[in-house]
Every structure is written in structure tokens, then in C-alpha cells.
Amino acid sequence: MRHLELSPRLRLLAGWVRSGARVADVGTDHAYLPVWLVLHGRVSSAIASDLREGPLARARETGRTYGAESVDFRLCGGLSGIRPDEANTIVIAGMGGENIAAILAGAPWTADGAHTLLLQPQTRAEILRQFLSEHGYRITQEALVRDRGILYPCMEVMAGQETLSPGQLYGGAKLLRDPLGEQYIIAKIIRLQSAVAGLNRAGGPENQKKADALREILTALLSMREEWRHANCP
């Protein structure tokens, strides 16, 4: 059997999958994660789904190459082709936060208390965090991982109630003691400063209103950076 090596971000998610879980990997692409989990005997079942035939063909090829024939490959958009009782752990990684939020909005059963969500947004994580806080989910743990020079937030999410501050929406809900937390916050500050500068250049009352809102978030992020330094730099 050939050895399958996971990327750092998939390795982090794999470590969060509980032994014996029934996993569905949505937007699986090459299906590296579900195949790895099956090969290492970590799960009792695994579904790998994708919206398009091309990625699903690559996923099936991965299964054949590494001898993971038990993975169930499915062509479907989001969770539309997966029943609630078929998986207790849902992985959605490698897409934008707004896309992950849209998938969860189309499957409200994921907030029924019987499912654990492992989410890894590539972009717009603040949109995903806001959606979760407004639709009956809570982030139970969050961690950062660097993969090919990019910082990715990874979230374990379950049913529950959680109110997040503007700073937490952008800078992370559970990253105060993460060793990469300051770098993540600084990157958000730089991006928002650039956005404020662009709005100021554009002028007009509507853009000024947007700039003022972003400045409030910047103030919150600067405070979060100080909190992180206080917690991690004795």
C-alpha cells in the first residue's frame, strides 16, 4: 500500500476527527482526507462528495490508488445528497467562508446537536463566524495552521449559542492562545487598513460610513492583539 501524506491543514483536521466517526467530506476534490482516515482505521465510514464530475473522478482515482474502496463517492452540491443519519462529522474545507455558510444554510440539520462540523475557510472567515453565531452554532475550538505560506483558521463547530464581538468575527473566536494568533490578527489589520484607505480615496457619504464601520473593527483588532501579547508574552 502506498503512503499518503496529508498537507498541514488537512493533517490538523484529521487530528480532530474522533475515532469511529462517520465522516462526510464536502467538496472533497482529491479525497485525500477521507482516504487517509479510512486507511488509518480512524472512521467507521466515509463519504466523499463534490459538486463536479472532474474533482469526483480525481477522488475516485485517489481511492483506487491507495486501496480505500470503502469510501462512498457522491456527486452532489453541498450536503444535498447526504442524509443526516449517514454522518456525524461533517468536514468542509478548501472553499470561501461565504460558500461554507451557504452549504450549512441549505442543511439546517447540521445544527441539531448530533453533528460535529470541522470547517476550514480559505477566505472570508468572518462571514462564516457571523453565520455560525446567528444560526444556532458555537465554535468549540479553533486553531491556525500555516500551509504553503498561508495561514488558515480551522474550526470545530457544534450546536449551541454564541455571541461574537466584531473583533472575534475577524480575529478569531478561540485564538487568544494560538501561537500564530498575532500574525493572523496583524494580517487582518493590514487588510482592513487598506480597505479603509480605498474607501477614503473614493469619497462620498456611503463610503465614509463603511470606512467608519471598518475603523471600529480595526480598533477591536488592535485590542485583541494586545490581549494576545499579554497572554503569550510574559
XYZ file of N, CA and C in Angstrom:
702
model
N 0.847 -1.199 0.000
C 0.000 0.000 0.000
C 0.882 1.248 0.000
N 0.595 2.181 -0.891
C 1.362 3.422 -0.962
C 1.058 4.313 0.232
N 2.042 5.138 0.596
C 1.883 6.040 1.732
C 1.250 7.343 1.266
N 0.225 7.792 1.992
C -0.463 9.043 1.675
C -0.109 10.074 2.733
N 0.489 11.179 2.312
C 0.886 12.259 3.221
C -0.090 13.420 3.081
N -0.666 13.839 4.195
C -1.602 14.959 4.169
C -0.865 16.286 4.260
N -1.464 17.328 3.677
C -0.949 18.684 3.827
C -1.150 19.123 5.278
N -0.432 20.149 5.739
C -0.586 20.583 7.139
C -2.027 20.907 7.530
N -2.780 21.569 6.641
C -4.137 21.953 7.034
C -5.057 20.732 7.121
N -4.882 19.757 6.238
C -5.697 18.543 6.318
C -5.256 17.672 7.487
N -3.959 17.700 7.809
C -3.449 16.938 8.943
C -4.070 17.441 10.250
N -4.221 18.767 10.369
C -4.845 19.324 11.569
C -6.287 18.848 11.692
N -7.037 18.915 10.592
C -8.429 18.464 10.618
C -8.522 16.976 10.937
N -7.628 16.182 10.365
C -7.641 14.736 10.620
C -7.457 14.451 12.107
N -6.631 15.258 12.760
C -6.399 15.061 14.184
C -7.610 15.360 15.038
N -8.554 16.118 14.508
C -9.781 16.458 15.246
C -10.902 15.452 15.032
N -10.746 14.545 14.081
C -11.795 13.556 13.817
C -11.758 12.488 14.910
N -12.872 12.293 15.583
C -12.931 11.311 16.665
C -12.908 9.886 16.111
N -12.275 9.010 16.864
C -12.167 7.608 16.454
C -13.556 6.999 16.279
N -13.755 6.312 15.166
C -15.028 5.655 14.886
C -16.090 6.553 14.293
N -15.726 7.789 13.969
C -16.705 8.735 13.417
C -17.205 8.275 12.052
N -18.401 8.746 11.707
C -18.932 8.587 10.352
C -18.781 9.940 9.671
N -17.853 10.021 8.731
C -17.408 11.303 8.180
C -17.981 11.539 6.789
N -18.351 12.795 6.541
C -18.672 13.250 5.177
C -17.765 14.428 4.868
N -16.990 14.306 3.804
C -16.086 15.374 3.381
C -16.708 16.057 2.166
N -17.188 17.278 2.378
C -17.930 18.015 1.346
C -16.969 18.870 0.528
N -17.085 18.782 -0.811
C -16.125 19.470 -1.670
C -14.780 18.793 -1.582
N -14.785 17.484 -1.679
C -13.622 16.653 -1.331
C -12.430 16.826 -2.267
N -12.681 17.223 -3.520
C -11.627 17.359 -4.536
C -10.876 16.043 -4.715
N -9.643 15.911 -4.211
C -8.877 14.673 -4.390
C -9.206 13.588 -3.360
N -10.040 13.922 -2.372
C -10.451 12.967 -1.327
C -9.286 12.491 -0.467
N -8.253 13.287 -0.338
C -7.103 12.866 0.466
C -7.499 12.618 1.922
N -8.324 13.508 2.490
C -8.673 13.359 3.904
C -9.489 12.098 4.176
N -10.624 11.880 3.496
C -11.382 10.661 3.804
C -10.607 9.381 3.498
N -9.803 9.394 2.432
C -8.994 8.209 2.121
C -7.989 7.952 3.234
N -7.320 8.987 3.709
C -6.345 8.843 4.803
C -7.019 8.306 6.057
N -8.197 8.842 6.382
C -8.907 8.407 7.582
C -9.295 6.929 7.493
N -9.717 6.499 6.318
C -10.066 5.088 6.126
C -8.824 4.208 6.224
N -7.745 4.627 5.581
C -6.516 3.825 5.595
C -5.970 3.639 7.000
N -6.146 4.647 7.847
C -5.621 4.580 9.211
C -6.651 4.047 10.215
N -7.785 3.558 9.722
C -8.786 2.953 10.588
C -9.398 3.908 11.579
N -9.445 5.193 11.233
C -9.921 6.207 12.166
C -11.443 6.367 12.136
N -12.089 5.930 11.060
C -13.521 6.164 10.896
C -14.250 4.863 10.598
N -15.529 4.852 10.950
C -16.333 3.663 10.641
C -16.918 3.740 9.240
N -17.047 4.966 8.697
C -17.494 5.132 7.315
C -17.051 6.502 6.826
N -16.972 6.648 5.503
C -16.541 7.925 4.932
C -17.253 8.173 3.613
N -17.847 9.356 3.495
C -18.454 9.824 2.250
C -17.601 10.963 1.714
N -17.280 10.916 0.423
C -16.547 11.996 -0.229
C -17.437 12.551 -1.329
N -17.855 13.815 -1.179
C -18.783 14.380 -2.157
C -18.175 15.593 -2.843
N -18.614 15.824 -4.072
C -18.197 17.018 -4.793
C -19.288 17.407 -5.785
N -19.287 18.696 -6.098
C -20.307 19.252 -6.977
C -20.076 18.890 -8.443
N -18.796 18.650 -8.809
C -18.446 18.456 -10.220
C -17.845 17.081 -10.467
N -18.050 16.595 -11.685
C -17.560 15.270 -12.060
C -16.032 15.197 -12.060
N -15.372 16.295 -12.527
C -13.914 16.269 -12.613
C -13.251 15.990 -11.283
N -13.520 16.810 -10.242
C -12.937 16.531 -8.924
C -13.331 15.163 -8.371
N -14.589 14.745 -8.619
C -15.013 13.447 -8.093
C -14.259 12.306 -8.786
N -13.947 12.472 -10.069
C -13.140 11.459 -10.764
C -11.752 11.378 -10.147
N -11.176 12.547 -9.788
C -9.868 12.551 -9.126
C -9.966 11.875 -7.757
N -11.084 12.105 -7.077
C -11.283 11.496 -5.766
C -11.337 9.972 -5.876
N -12.081 9.486 -6.866
C -12.176 8.037 -7.052
C -10.802 7.445 -7.383
N -10.014 8.174 -8.176
C -8.678 7.707 -8.524
C -7.797 7.609 -7.275
N -7.940 8.584 -6.365
C -7.184 8.527 -5.105
C -7.572 7.280 -4.319
N -8.876 7.002 -4.260
C -9.340 5.811 -3.557
C -8.766 4.535 -4.153
N -8.738 4.452 -5.483
C -8.182 3.263 -6.138
C -6.679 3.153 -5.905
N -5.989 4.276 -6.025
C -4.529 4.278 -5.896
C -4.084 3.774 -4.528
N -4.803 4.195 -3.487
C -4.375 3.855 -2.134
C -5.164 2.692 -1.524
N -6.055 2.121 -2.293
C -6.775 0.945 -1.816
C -7.833 1.244 -0.767
N -8.529 2.380 -0.911
C -9.577 2.743 0.043
C -10.936 2.608 -0.639
N -11.277 1.381 -1.019
C -12.500 1.145 -1.790
C -13.770 1.399 -0.992
N -13.662 1.445 0.324
C -14.878 1.603 1.137
C -15.395 3.040 1.170
N -14.607 3.996 0.684
C -15.090 5.383 0.643
C -16.259 5.480 -0.338
N -17.321 6.136 0.086
C -18.528 6.311 -0.735
C -18.411 7.653 -1.474
N -18.229 7.615 -2.788
C -18.063 8.832 -3.584
C -19.406 9.260 -4.159
N -19.734 10.550 -3.969
C -21.049 11.028 -4.396
C -20.944 12.360 -5.129
N -21.727 12.475 -6.183
C -21.835 13.724 -6.935
C -23.047 14.482 -6.405
N -22.803 15.579 -5.695
C -23.918 16.390 -5.189
C -23.393 17.746 -4.752
N -24.272 18.729 -4.738
C -23.918 20.064 -4.282
C -24.079 20.170 -2.783
N -23.040 20.579 -2.088
C -23.094 20.716 -0.640
C -23.485 19.422 0.040
N -24.486 19.513 0.924
C -24.951 18.338 1.658
C -26.274 17.813 1.111
N -26.619 18.247 -0.115
C -27.924 17.882 -0.682
C -28.083 16.386 -0.905
N -26.980 15.669 -1.113
C -27.067 14.232 -1.367
C -26.632 13.381 -0.191
N -26.602 13.979 1.009
C -26.171 13.253 2.204
C -27.268 13.373 3.267
N -27.733 12.232 3.783
C -28.770 12.235 4.808
C -28.163 12.521 6.184
N -28.911 13.151 7.065
C -28.390 13.457 8.407
C -27.882 12.233 9.163
N -28.511 11.061 8.947
C -28.112 9.876 9.699
C -26.902 9.157 9.104
N -26.401 9.652 7.974
C -25.270 8.978 7.330
C -23.908 9.431 7.843
N -23.875 10.556 8.549
C -22.603 11.077 9.047
C -22.837 11.837 10.337
N -21.889 11.723 11.263
C -21.966 12.540 12.471
C -20.852 13.588 12.524
N -19.960 13.543 11.534
C -18.878 14.523 11.428
C -18.839 15.040 10.001
N -19.026 16.332 9.849
C -19.053 16.955 8.523
C -17.807 17.817 8.362
N -17.020 17.542 7.335
C -15.828 18.337 7.035
C -16.109 19.176 5.793
N -15.888 20.487 5.912
C -15.993 21.370 4.749
C -14.744 22.249 4.757
N -13.852 21.995 3.827
C -12.567 22.693 3.799
C -12.229 23.091 2.366
N -11.377 24.108 2.253
C -10.849 24.462 0.941
C -11.765 25.314 0.090
N -12.669 26.052 0.738
C -13.524 26.982 -0.026
C -13.746 28.232 0.823
N -14.352 29.253 0.233
C -14.557 30.504 0.936
C -15.571 30.388 2.059
N -15.430 31.263 3.065
C -16.343 31.235 4.197
C -17.788 31.440 3.810
N -18.026 32.278 2.780
C -19.407 32.506 2.356
C -19.998 31.249 1.713
N -19.183 30.469 1.023
C -19.661 29.221 0.421
C -19.971 28.172 1.493
N -19.114 28.097 2.505
C -19.370 27.156 3.602
C -20.668 27.530 4.310
N -20.860 28.834 4.552
C -22.096 29.293 5.196
C -23.319 28.928 4.360
N -23.218 29.073 3.043
C -24.341 28.747 2.162
C -24.666 27.255 2.216
N -23.641 26.420 2.286
C -23.868 24.971 2.381
C -24.589 24.627 3.674
N -24.155 25.236 4.783
C -24.804 24.962 6.069
C -26.228 25.506 6.096
N -26.449 26.659 5.456
C -27.800 27.224 5.400
C -28.748 26.280 4.677
N -28.228 25.529 3.705
C -29.041 24.581 2.967
C -29.232 23.260 3.681
N -28.579 23.097 4.823
C -28.686 21.858 5.597
C -28.797 22.196 7.080
N -29.926 22.805 7.497
C -30.066 23.233 8.890
C -29.980 22.102 9.902
N -30.122 20.856 9.452
C -29.984 19.712 10.364
C -28.582 19.606 10.952
N -27.613 20.310 10.373
C -26.258 20.258 10.931
C -26.166 20.949 12.285
N -27.228 21.696 12.674
C -27.262 22.350 13.989
C -28.205 21.623 14.946
N -28.405 20.312 14.722
C -29.367 19.573 15.537
C -28.759 18.991 16.811
N -27.471 19.207 17.031
C -26.809 18.690 18.220
C -26.213 17.310 18.050
N -26.473 16.663 16.929
C -25.955 15.312 16.688
C -24.741 15.309 15.766
N -24.336 16.491 15.305
C -23.266 16.564 14.316
C -22.150 17.500 14.765
N -20.925 17.077 14.476
C -19.741 17.911 14.673
C -19.278 18.394 13.306
N -19.033 19.701 13.190
C -18.580 20.278 11.927
C -17.116 20.671 12.055
N -16.319 20.285 11.086
C -14.919 20.692 11.015
C -14.783 21.562 9.771
N -14.584 22.856 9.994
C -14.651 23.836 8.911
C -13.307 24.540 8.753
N -12.899 24.729 7.498
C -11.621 25.397 7.238
C -11.819 26.339 6.055
N -12.234 27.590 6.341
C -12.430 28.553 5.244
C -11.116 29.090 4.706
N -10.996 29.158 3.394
C -9.791 29.720 2.786
C -9.823 31.239 2.797
N -11.015 31.808 2.716
C -11.193 33.262 2.718
C -12.471 33.600 3.474
N -12.629 34.880 3.803
C -13.866 35.417 4.396
C -14.328 34.614 5.612
N -13.380 34.287 6.474
C -13.731 33.544 7.690
C -14.698 34.325 8.565
N -14.638 35.667 8.491
C -15.532 36.484 9.329
C -16.992 36.282 8.952
N -17.257 36.067 7.649
C -18.637 35.811 7.212
C -19.128 34.490 7.791
N -18.265 33.482 7.785
C -18.641 32.180 8.336
C -18.871 32.277 9.840
N -17.973 32.943 10.563
C -18.159 33.062 12.010
C -19.474 33.779 12.338
N -19.794 34.822 11.579
C -21.044 35.542 11.829
C -22.245 34.645 11.564
N -22.212 33.905 10.466
C -23.310 32.987 10.166
C -23.494 31.983 11.306
N -22.403 31.405 11.774
C -22.490 30.399 12.835
C -23.126 30.983 14.097
N -22.698 32.193 14.458
C -23.196 32.806 15.694
C -24.673 33.179 15.592
N -25.174 33.346 14.377
C -26.567 33.770 14.179
C -27.518 32.615 13.870
N -26.989 31.394 13.735
C -27.840 30.292 13.288
C -27.727 29.042 14.159
N -27.438 29.233 15.439
C -27.508 28.103 16.363
C -26.288 27.214 16.420
N -25.127 27.765 16.104
C -23.879 27.017 16.211
C -22.940 27.731 17.192
N -21.979 26.987 17.729
C -20.912 27.616 18.500
C -19.575 26.985 18.114
N -18.547 27.781 18.127
C -17.194 27.300 17.821
C -16.601 26.743 19.108
N -16.340 25.434 19.144
C -15.846 24.787 20.361
C -14.328 24.800 20.440
N -13.663 24.797 19.311
C -12.223 25.013 19.288
C -11.829 25.589 17.932
N -10.730 26.315 17.929
C -10.264 26.969 16.716
C -8.740 26.979 16.753
N -8.124 26.760 15.620
C -6.663 26.742 15.547
C -6.217 27.246 14.182
N -4.996 27.763 14.156
C -4.402 28.244 12.910
C -3.339 27.271 12.444
N -3.234 27.142 11.134
C -2.183 26.303 10.557
C -1.617 27.015 9.338
N -0.308 26.922 9.192
C 0.340 27.523 8.024
C 0.569 26.440 6.977
N 0.088 26.695 5.780
C 0.207 25.724 4.692
C 0.596 26.481 3.427
N 1.762 26.176 2.894
C 2.275 26.853 1.703
C 2.300 28.370 1.890
N 2.690 28.795 3.069
C 2.857 30.203 3.351
C 1.589 30.952 3.707
N 0.446 30.264 3.729
C -0.834 30.910 4.023
C -1.352 30.418 5.374
N -1.889 31.348 6.178
C -2.488 30.985 7.456
C -3.957 30.633 7.258
N -4.353 29.458 7.729
C -5.740 29.024 7.631
C -6.326 28.839 9.023
N -7.512 29.393 9.280
C -8.201 29.067 10.529
C -9.005 27.779 10.355
N -8.935 26.914 11.344
C -9.722 25.688 11.344
C -10.622 25.718 12.571
N -11.884 25.328 12.405
C -12.872 25.441 13.478
C -13.582 24.112 13.691
N -13.723 23.746 14.959
C -14.640 22.673 15.327
C -15.912 23.343 15.803
N -17.043 22.945 15.238
C -18.309 23.641 15.480
C -19.384 22.628 15.865
N -20.185 23.006 16.857
C -21.313 22.176 17.275
C -22.540 23.061 17.466
N -23.671 22.441 17.737
C -24.879 23.202 18.022
C -24.705 23.971 19.322
N -25.275 25.166 19.394
C -25.182 25.953 20.616
C -25.398 27.429 20.341
N -25.308 28.206 21.403
C -25.485 29.654 21.281
C -24.164 30.343 21.576
N -23.831 31.325 20.776
C -22.569 32.040 20.954
C -22.688 33.438 20.358
N -22.302 34.430 21.117
C -22.272 35.802 20.618
C -20.816 36.213 20.448
N -20.458 36.646 19.261
C -19.084 37.031 18.970
C -18.993 38.536 18.787
N -17.952 39.121 19.324
C -17.696 40.545 19.149
C -17.187 40.805 17.741
N -17.214 42.063 17.273
C -16.639 42.355 15.947
C -15.183 41.908 15.834
N -14.412 42.077 16.903
C -13.023 41.630 16.872
C -12.914 40.129 16.705
N -13.774 39.377 17.393
C -13.740 37.915 17.284
C -14.180 37.431 15.912
N -15.110 38.151 15.290
C -15.546 37.757 13.950
C -14.371 37.780 12.978
N -13.523 38.792 13.102
C -12.398 38.935 12.184
C -11.112 38.270 12.701
N -10.878 38.364 13.999
C -9.605 37.891 14.545
C -9.639 36.514 15.162
N -10.798 35.886 15.162
C -10.897 34.532 15.686
C -11.635 34.463 16.998
N -12.462 33.439 17.150
C -13.264 33.271 18.365
C -12.487 32.598 19.478
N -11.531 31.745 19.126
C -10.826 30.941 20.123
C -9.317 30.897 19.824
N -8.745 32.032 19.456
C -7.339 32.044 19.034
C -6.432 32.828 19.974
N -6.928 33.163 21.182
C -6.162 34.016 22.076
C -4.813 33.408 22.442
N -4.756 32.078 22.566
C -3.500 31.426 22.945
C -2.863 30.652 21.791
N -3.369 30.862 20.594
C -2.764 30.187 19.446
C -1.422 30.831 19.131
N -0.360 30.047 18.952
C 0.962 30.634 18.681
C 1.012 31.486 17.420
N 0.099 31.268 16.491
C 0.068 32.054 15.258
C -0.970 33.169 15.315
N -1.602 33.339 16.478
C -2.703 34.282 16.599
C -2.342 35.715 16.255
N -1.180 36.187 16.736
C -0.807 37.574 16.472
C -0.605 37.809 14.976
N 0.029 36.860 14.307
C 0.247 37.007 12.866
C -1.084 37.078 12.116
N -2.033 36.279 12.552
C -3.358 36.267 11.914
C -4.055 37.612 12.110
N -4.008 38.130 13.343
C -4.646 39.417 13.640
C -3.984 40.540 12.853
N -2.660 40.534 12.785
C -1.944 41.586 12.052
C -2.327 41.561 10.573
N -2.444 40.376 10.006
C -2.833 40.268 8.594
C -4.220 40.867 8.375
N -5.139 40.641 9.318
C -6.479 41.223 9.206
C -6.421 42.748 9.327
N -5.595 43.242 10.250
C -5.452 44.687 10.430
C -4.952 45.339 9.144
N -3.947 44.749 8.530
C -3.377 45.305 7.294
C -4.420 45.331 6.183
N -5.199 44.233 6.074
C -6.214 44.171 5.016
C -7.293 45.227 5.227
N -7.714 45.403 6.483
C -8.760 46.380 6.764
C -8.249 47.812 6.614
N -6.994 48.068 6.974
C -6.422 49.398 6.779
C -6.399 49.762 5.298
N -6.077 48.781 4.456
C -6.070 49.004 3.013
C -7.481 49.304 2.515
N -8.461 48.578 3.042
C -9.848 48.802 2.633
C -10.328 50.183 3.052
N -9.960 50.627 4.259
C -10.344 51.955 4.736
C -9.720 53.032 3.852
N -8.445 52.852 3.507
C -7.763 53.827 2.650
C -8.456 53.935 1.294
N -8.879 52.794 0.741
C -9.575 52.799 -0.540
C -10.917 53.517 -0.463
N -11.641 53.293 0.618
C -12.929 53.974 0.801
C -12.741 55.476 0.975
N -11.693 55.856 1.695
C -11.419 57.286 1.876
C -11.093 57.963 0.543
N -10.341 57.246 -0.295
C -9.995 57.806 -1.609
C -11.248 57.950 -2.479
N -12.148 57.000 -2.367
C -13.360 57.017 -3.189
C -14.281 58.168 -2.792
N -14.286 58.506 -1.505
C -15.111 59.620 -1.035
C -16.595 59.300 -1.047
N -17.392 60.265 -0.621
C -18.847 60.079 -0.604
C -19.325 59.610 0.757
N -20.551 59.994 1.140
C -21.071 59.655 2.464
C -21.224 58.154 2.709
N -21.617 57.404 1.669
C -21.803 55.959 1.852
C -20.470 55.273 2.125
N -19.445 55.651 1.355
C -18.118 55.071 1.579
C -17.554 55.486 2.933
N -17.848 56.711 3.347
C -17.378 57.168 4.655
C -18.015 56.354 5.782
N -19.302 56.031 5.597
C -19.995 55.214 6.589
C -19.353 53.828 6.688
N -19.028 53.232 5.539
C -18.366 51.925 5.526
C -16.985 52.012 6.176
N -16.261 53.096 5.877
C -14.927 53.275 6.454
C -15.003 53.394 7.969
N -16.009 54.115 8.463
C -16.173 54.264 9.917
C -16.426 52.905 10.576
N -17.248 52.079 9.933
C -17.534 50.746 10.478
C -16.271 49.896 10.527
N -15.460 49.972 9.468
C -14.218 49.204 9.445
C -13.223 49.706 10.486
N -13.227 51.017 10.728
C -12.332 51.566 11.742
C -12.685 51.038 13.140
N -13.972 50.831 13.385
C -14.384 50.246 14.666
C -13.842 48.822 14.814
N -13.876 48.076 13.725
C -13.340 46.708 13.756
C -11.828 46.751 13.949
N -11.158 47.694 13.298
C -9.708 47.846 13.468
C -9.354 48.114 14.929
N -10.111 48.977 15.575
C -9.873 49.269 16.991
C -9.999 48.001 17.829
N -11.030 47.183 17.523
C -11.225 45.928 18.249
C -10.073 44.960 18.010
N -9.574 44.899 16.777
C -8.461 44.004 16.457
C -7.175 44.442 17.140
N -6.953 45.739 17.232
C -5.768 46.235 17.933
C -5.822 45.855 19.410
N -7.009 45.913 19.991
C -7.168 45.478 21.384
C -6.925 43.980 21.519
N -7.415 43.200 20.533
C -7.194 41.750 20.560
C -5.722 41.415 20.454
N -4.992 42.186 19.661
C -3.555 41.955 19.540
C -2.871 42.165 20.893
N -3.279 43.194 21.610
C -2.706 43.436 22.931
C -3.072 42.313 23.895
N -4.307 41.814 23.811
C -4.714 40.681 24.646
C -3.844 39.466 24.357
N -3.616 39.199 23.076
C -2.789 38.056 22.689
C -1.381 38.206 23.251
N -0.814 39.384 23.125
C 0.556 39.620 23.619
C 0.602 39.455 25.138
N -0.429 39.913 25.829
C -0.464 39.777 27.277
C -0.546 38.309 27.681
N -1.307 37.506 26.899
C -1.495 36.104 27.220
C -0.294 35.225 26.837
N 0.472 35.664 25.863
C 1.522 34.806 25.310
C 2.943 35.322 25.488
N 3.100 36.545 25.958
C 4.445 37.126 26.090
C 4.665 37.579 27.534
N 5.005 36.652 28.432
C 5.168 37.017 29.850
C 6.334 37.982 30.057
